[in-house]
Amino acid sequence: MSNKNPSATIVANEWITPTIREIKLKFNQGYEFSYTRGQFISVHLPDPADPSTLLRRSYSIASLQDSTNQVSDIEIVLTILDDGLASQFFLHADIGTTVEISGPYGALTLADDLPDRLFLVATSTGVAPFRTMLPQLASLVDAGAELDIELILGVKNPDEALFASDFRQFATEHPRFQFNLCYSRSADLDLKQDEYSGYVQHRLEALAPNPENSLVYLCGNPNMIDNAYKLLTERGFSPRQVKREKYVLSRR
């Protein structure tokens, strides 16, 4: 480990969908970590081909914590790829394995001045930064903010709907928050009230975001982000009204 970056120990490592694992990392030597909701970290892993070289992989913080100041642990989620070096490392990592971490990084954070409508649009693990925002959003709406929130999550099928229970509970507790779960492979599904067939950009279009009163966050699959961004700019959104963070799966 270098002296520059803190180290953390894997204290939990489990499947939360058939293809996604949730990893809990606890910082070592009493290190206290601070971040802003929506940010990500980089994990430095040994390269199997050259153990003296570290691979760097970035993961959004997925923790559902009341505080983001001086925390002792964080959670990340990742899709397991058969030929992905980092995902195979985590798949086989034992509890107690230590890794080096740098960060936090990223600007996919809530703006200080929010408009009337907020759209949080994600595919798969791209929803992780939006999960961390739930306590912050709760504070805003509970304090009387005139803010309507639409969270749109796109997955292949119901088995892959990570954190759906968290978002549904939040929607029950906060009527100004709506959860929209979209299935790209939904043939013969009996859809629930908050479930939709098709891609997230189709649901986004149906909800009619307006540049006069809306701010949109996009996170996840690059194709989804490009398509949704094109849709939004055609509706008159400026670049500053659309925050984007693309997830690119790295195998090497």
mmCIF file with all atom_site columns, C-alpha atoms in Angstrom, residues 17-110:
data_model
loop_
_atom_site.group_PDB
_atom_site.id
_atom_site.type_symbol
_atom_site.label_atom_id
_atom_site.label_alt_id
_atom_site.label_comp_id
_atom_site.label_asym_id
_atom_site.label_entity_id
_atom_site.label_seq_id
_atom_site.pdbx_PDB_ins_code
_atom_site.Cartn_x
_atom_site.Cartn_y
_atom_site.Cartn_z
_atom_site.occupancy
_atom_site.B_iso_or_equiv
_atom_site.pdbx_formal_charge
_atom_site.auth_seq_id
_atom_site.auth_comp_id
_atom_site.auth_asym_id
_atom_site.auth_atom_id
_atom_site.pdbx_PDB_model_num
ATOM 1  C CA . THR A 1 17  ? -29.006 -9.787  -7.922  1.00 0.00 ? 17  THR A CA 1
ATOM 2  C CA . PRO A 1 18  ? -27.991 -12.741 -10.126 1.00 0.00 ? 18  PRO A CA 1
ATOM 3  C CA . THR A 1 19  ? -25.239 -10.609 -11.723 1.00 0.00 ? 19  THR A CA 1
ATOM 4  C CA . ILE A 1 20  ? -24.439 -7.877  -9.171  1.00 0.00 ? 20  ILE A CA 1
ATOM 5  C CA . ARG A 1 21  ? -22.486 -8.048  -5.944  1.00 0.00 ? 21  ARG A CA 1
ATOM 6  C CA . GLU A 1 22  ? -22.521 -5.560  -3.086  1.00 0.00 ? 22  GLU A CA 1
ATOM 7  C CA . ILE A 1 23  ? -19.187 -4.983  -1.343  1.00 0.00 ? 23  ILE A CA 1
ATOM 8  C CA . LYS A 1 24  ? -18.838 -3.293  2.040   1.00 0.00 ? 24  LYS A CA 1
ATOM 9  C CA . LEU A 1 25  ? -15.452 -1.725  2.716   1.00 0.00 ? 25  LEU A CA 1
ATOM 10 C CA . LYS A 1 26  ? -14.291 -0.668  6.171   1.00 0.00 ? 26  LYS A CA 1
ATOM 11 C CA . PHE A 1 27  ? -11.424 1.805   6.362   1.00 0.00 ? 27  PHE A CA 1
ATOM 12 C CA . ASN A 1 28  ? -8.352  0.732   8.320   1.00 0.00 ? 28  ASN A CA 1
ATOM 13 C CA . GLN A 1 29  ? -6.399  2.374   11.135  1.00 0.00 ? 29  GLN A CA 1
ATOM 14 C CA . GLY A 1 30  ? -9.397  4.439   12.205  1.00 0.00 ? 30  GLY A CA 1
ATOM 15 C CA . TYR A 1 31  ? -9.382  6.406   8.949   1.00 0.00 ? 31  TYR A CA 1
ATOM 16 C CA . GLU A 1 32  ? -12.472 8.598   8.575   1.00 0.00 ? 32  GLU A CA 1
ATOM 17 C CA . PHE A 1 33  ? -13.728 9.151   5.041   1.00 0.00 ? 33  PHE A CA 1
ATOM 18 C CA . SER A 1 34  ? -15.897 12.020  3.788   1.00 0.00 ? 34  SER A CA 1
ATOM 19 C CA . TYR A 1 35  ? -17.756 12.310  0.505   1.00 0.00 ? 35  TYR A CA 1
ATOM 20 C CA . THR A 1 36  ? -20.620 14.117  -1.181  1.00 0.00 ? 36  THR A CA 1
ATOM 21 C CA . ARG A 1 37  ? -23.669 12.091  -2.191  1.00 0.00 ? 37  ARG A CA 1
ATOM 22 C CA . GLY A 1 38  ? -23.330 11.030  -5.831  1.00 0.00 ? 38  GLY A CA 1
ATOM 23 C CA . GLN A 1 39  ? -19.537 10.737  -5.843  1.00 0.00 ? 39  GLN A CA 1
ATOM 24 C CA . PHE A 1 40  ? -17.410 7.670   -6.595  1.00 0.00 ? 40  PHE A CA 1
ATOM 25 C CA . ILE A 1 41  ? -14.170 6.103   -5.436  1.00 0.00 ? 41  ILE A CA 1
ATOM 26 C CA . SER A 1 42  ? -11.373 4.302   -7.229  1.00 0.00 ? 42  SER A CA 1
ATOM 27 C CA . VAL A 1 43  ? -10.171 0.938   -5.968  1.00 0.00 ? 43  VAL A CA 1
ATOM 28 C CA . HIS A 1 44  ? -6.566  -0.061  -6.711  1.00 0.00 ? 44  HIS A CA 1
ATOM 29 C CA . LEU A 1 45  ? -6.196  -3.788  -7.384  1.00 0.00 ? 45  LEU A CA 1
ATOM 30 C CA . PRO A 1 46  ? -3.173  -5.955  -8.214  1.00 0.00 ? 46  PRO A CA 1
ATOM 31 C CA . ASP A 1 47  ? -2.842  -6.884  -11.885 1.00 0.00 ? 47  ASP A CA 1
ATOM 32 C CA . PRO A 1 48  ? -2.824  -10.711 -12.157 1.00 0.00 ? 48  PRO A CA 1
ATOM 33 C CA . ALA A 1 49  ? -0.344  -10.432 -15.031 1.00 0.00 ? 49  ALA A CA 1
ATOM 34 C CA . ASP A 1 50  ? 2.004   -8.213  -13.021 1.00 0.00 ? 50  ASP A CA 1
ATOM 35 C CA . PRO A 1 51  ? 1.341   -8.067  -9.239  1.00 0.00 ? 51  PRO A CA 1
ATOM 36 C CA . SER A 1 52  ? 3.652   -5.065  -8.940  1.00 0.00 ? 52  SER A CA 1
ATOM 37 C CA . THR A 1 53  ? 1.191   -3.062  -11.056 1.00 0.00 ? 53  THR A CA 1
ATOM 38 C CA . LEU A 1 54  ? -2.115  -1.782  -9.700  1.00 0.00 ? 54  LEU A CA 1
ATOM 39 C CA . LEU A 1 55  ? -5.292  -1.667  -11.761 1.00 0.00 ? 55  LEU A CA 1
ATOM 40 C CA . ARG A 1 56  ? -7.612  1.243   -10.991 1.00 0.00 ? 56  ARG A CA 1
ATOM 41 C CA . ARG A 1 57  ? -11.374 0.734   -11.159 1.00 0.00 ? 57  ARG A CA 1
ATOM 42 C CA . SER A 1 58  ? -14.027 3.311   -10.281 1.00 0.00 ? 58  SER A CA 1
ATOM 43 C CA . TYR A 1 59  ? -17.275 2.558   -8.413  1.00 0.00 ? 59  TYR A CA 1
ATOM 44 C CA . SER A 1 60  ? -20.045 4.867   -7.230  1.00 0.00 ? 60  SER A CA 1
ATOM 45 C CA . ILE A 1 61  ? -20.641 4.912   -3.519  1.00 0.00 ? 61  ILE A CA 1
ATOM 46 C CA . ALA A 1 62  ? -23.952 3.169   -2.859  1.00 0.00 ? 62  ALA A CA 1
ATOM 47 C CA . SER A 1 63  ? -24.205 3.607   0.909   1.00 0.00 ? 63  SER A CA 1
ATOM 48 C CA . LEU A 1 64  ? -27.560 4.507   2.429   1.00 0.00 ? 64  LEU A CA 1
ATOM 49 C CA . GLN A 1 65  ? -26.140 6.527   5.332   1.00 0.00 ? 65  GLN A CA 1
ATOM 50 C CA . ASP A 1 66  ? -27.576 9.490   7.214   1.00 0.00 ? 66  ASP A CA 1
ATOM 51 C CA . SER A 1 67  ? -24.167 11.180  7.269   1.00 0.00 ? 67  SER A CA 1
ATOM 52 C CA . THR A 1 68  ? -21.436 11.441  4.651   1.00 0.00 ? 68  THR A CA 1
ATOM 53 C CA . ASN A 1 69  ? -18.956 13.135  6.972   1.00 0.00 ? 69  ASN A CA 1
ATOM 54 C CA . GLN A 1 70  ? -16.238 11.043  8.591   1.00 0.00 ? 70  GLN A CA 1
ATOM 55 C CA . VAL A 1 71  ? -17.710 7.609   7.886   1.00 0.00 ? 71  VAL A CA 1
ATOM 56 C CA . SER A 1 72  ? -15.815 4.443   8.734   1.00 0.00 ? 72  SER A CA 1
ATOM 57 C CA . ASP A 1 73  ? -17.242 2.297   5.928   1.00 0.00 ? 73  ASP A CA 1
ATOM 58 C CA . ILE A 1 74  ? -18.857 2.529   2.497   1.00 0.00 ? 74  ILE A CA 1
ATOM 59 C CA . GLU A 1 75  ? -20.681 0.208   0.089   1.00 0.00 ? 75  GLU A CA 1
ATOM 60 C CA . ILE A 1 76  ? -20.164 -0.271  -3.641  1.00 0.00 ? 76  ILE A CA 1
ATOM 61 C CA . VAL A 1 77  ? -21.947 -2.437  -6.208  1.00 0.00 ? 77  VAL A CA 1
ATOM 62 C CA . LEU A 1 78  ? -20.535 -4.014  -9.347  1.00 0.00 ? 78  LEU A CA 1
ATOM 63 C CA . THR A 1 79  ? -21.630 -6.217  -12.210 1.00 0.00 ? 79  THR A CA 1
ATOM 64 C CA . ILE A 1 80  ? -19.696 -9.483  -12.336 1.00 0.00 ? 80  ILE A CA 1
ATOM 65 C CA . LEU A 1 81  ? -18.208 -10.211 -15.761 1.00 0.00 ? 81  LEU A CA 1
ATOM 66 C CA . ASP A 1 82  ? -16.758 -13.606 -16.606 1.00 0.00 ? 82  ASP A CA 1
ATOM 67 C CA . ASP A 1 83  ? -13.721 -11.965 -18.210 1.00 0.00 ? 83  ASP A CA 1
ATOM 68 C CA . GLY A 1 84  ? -13.509 -8.856  -16.036 1.00 0.00 ? 84  GLY A CA 1
ATOM 69 C CA . LEU A 1 85  ? -10.316 -8.718  -13.967 1.00 0.00 ? 85  LEU A CA 1
ATOM 70 C CA . ALA A 1 86  ? -11.727 -6.439  -11.272 1.00 0.00 ? 86  ALA A CA 1
ATOM 71 C CA . SER A 1 87  ? -15.081 -8.195  -11.015 1.00 0.00 ? 87  SER A CA 1
ATOM 72 C CA . GLN A 1 88  ? -13.364 -11.591 -10.794 1.00 0.00 ? 88  GLN A CA 1
ATOM 73 C CA . PHE A 1 89  ? -11.112 -10.221 -8.057  1.00 0.00 ? 89  PHE A CA 1
ATOM 74 C CA . PHE A 1 90  ? -14.123 -9.146  -6.010  1.00 0.00 ? 90  PHE A CA 1
ATOM 75 C CA . LEU A 1 91  ? -16.070 -12.307 -6.812  1.00 0.00 ? 91  LEU A CA 1
ATOM 76 C CA . HIS A 1 92  ? -13.344 -14.425 -5.208  1.00 0.00 ? 92  HIS A CA 1
ATOM 77 C CA . ALA A 1 93  ? -12.144 -11.942 -2.563  1.00 0.00 ? 93  ALA A CA 1
ATOM 78 C CA . ASP A 1 94  ? -12.399 -13.306 0.975   1.00 0.00 ? 94  ASP A CA 1
ATOM 79 C CA . ILE A 1 95  ? -13.692 -11.316 3.909   1.00 0.00 ? 95  ILE A CA 1
ATOM 80 C CA . GLY A 1 96  ? -10.632 -9.585  5.337   1.00 0.00 ? 96  GLY A CA 1
ATOM 81 C CA . THR A 1 97  ? -9.034  -8.825  1.966   1.00 0.00 ? 97  THR A CA 1
ATOM 82 C CA . THR A 1 98  ? -7.461  -5.358  1.944   1.00 0.00 ? 98  THR A CA 1
ATOM 83 C CA . VAL A 1 99  ? -7.507  -2.912  -0.971  1.00 0.00 ? 99  VAL A CA 1
ATOM 84 C CA . GLU A 1 100 ? -6.257  0.610   -1.530  1.00 0.00 ? 100 GLU A CA 1
ATOM 85 C CA . ILE A 1 101 ? -8.780  3.383   -2.220  1.00 0.00 ? 101 ILE A CA 1
ATOM 86 C CA . SER A 1 102 ? -8.535  6.883   -3.655  1.00 0.00 ? 102 SER A CA 1
ATOM 87 C CA . GLY A 1 103 ? -11.140 9.589   -3.937  1.00 0.00 ? 103 GLY A CA 1
ATOM 88 C CA . PRO A 1 104 ? -13.834 10.675  -3.655  1.00 0.00 ? 104 PRO A CA 1
ATOM 89 C CA . TYR A 1 105 ? -14.292 11.958  -7.193  1.00 0.00 ? 105 TYR A CA 1
ATOM 90 C CA . GLY A 1 106 ? -17.096 13.162  -9.433  1.00 0.00 ? 106 GLY A CA 1
ATOM 91 C CA . ALA A 1 107 ? -19.611 15.966  -9.788  1.00 0.00 ? 107 ALA A CA 1
ATOM 92 C CA . LEU A 1 108 ? -22.838 13.944  -10.069 1.00 0.00 ? 108 LEU A CA 1
ATOM 93 C CA . THR A 1 109 ? -24.045 15.651  -6.909  1.00 0.00 ? 109 THR A CA 1
ATOM 94 C CA . LEU A 1 110 ? -27.251 17.485  -6.101  1.00 0.00 ? 110 LEU A CA 1
#
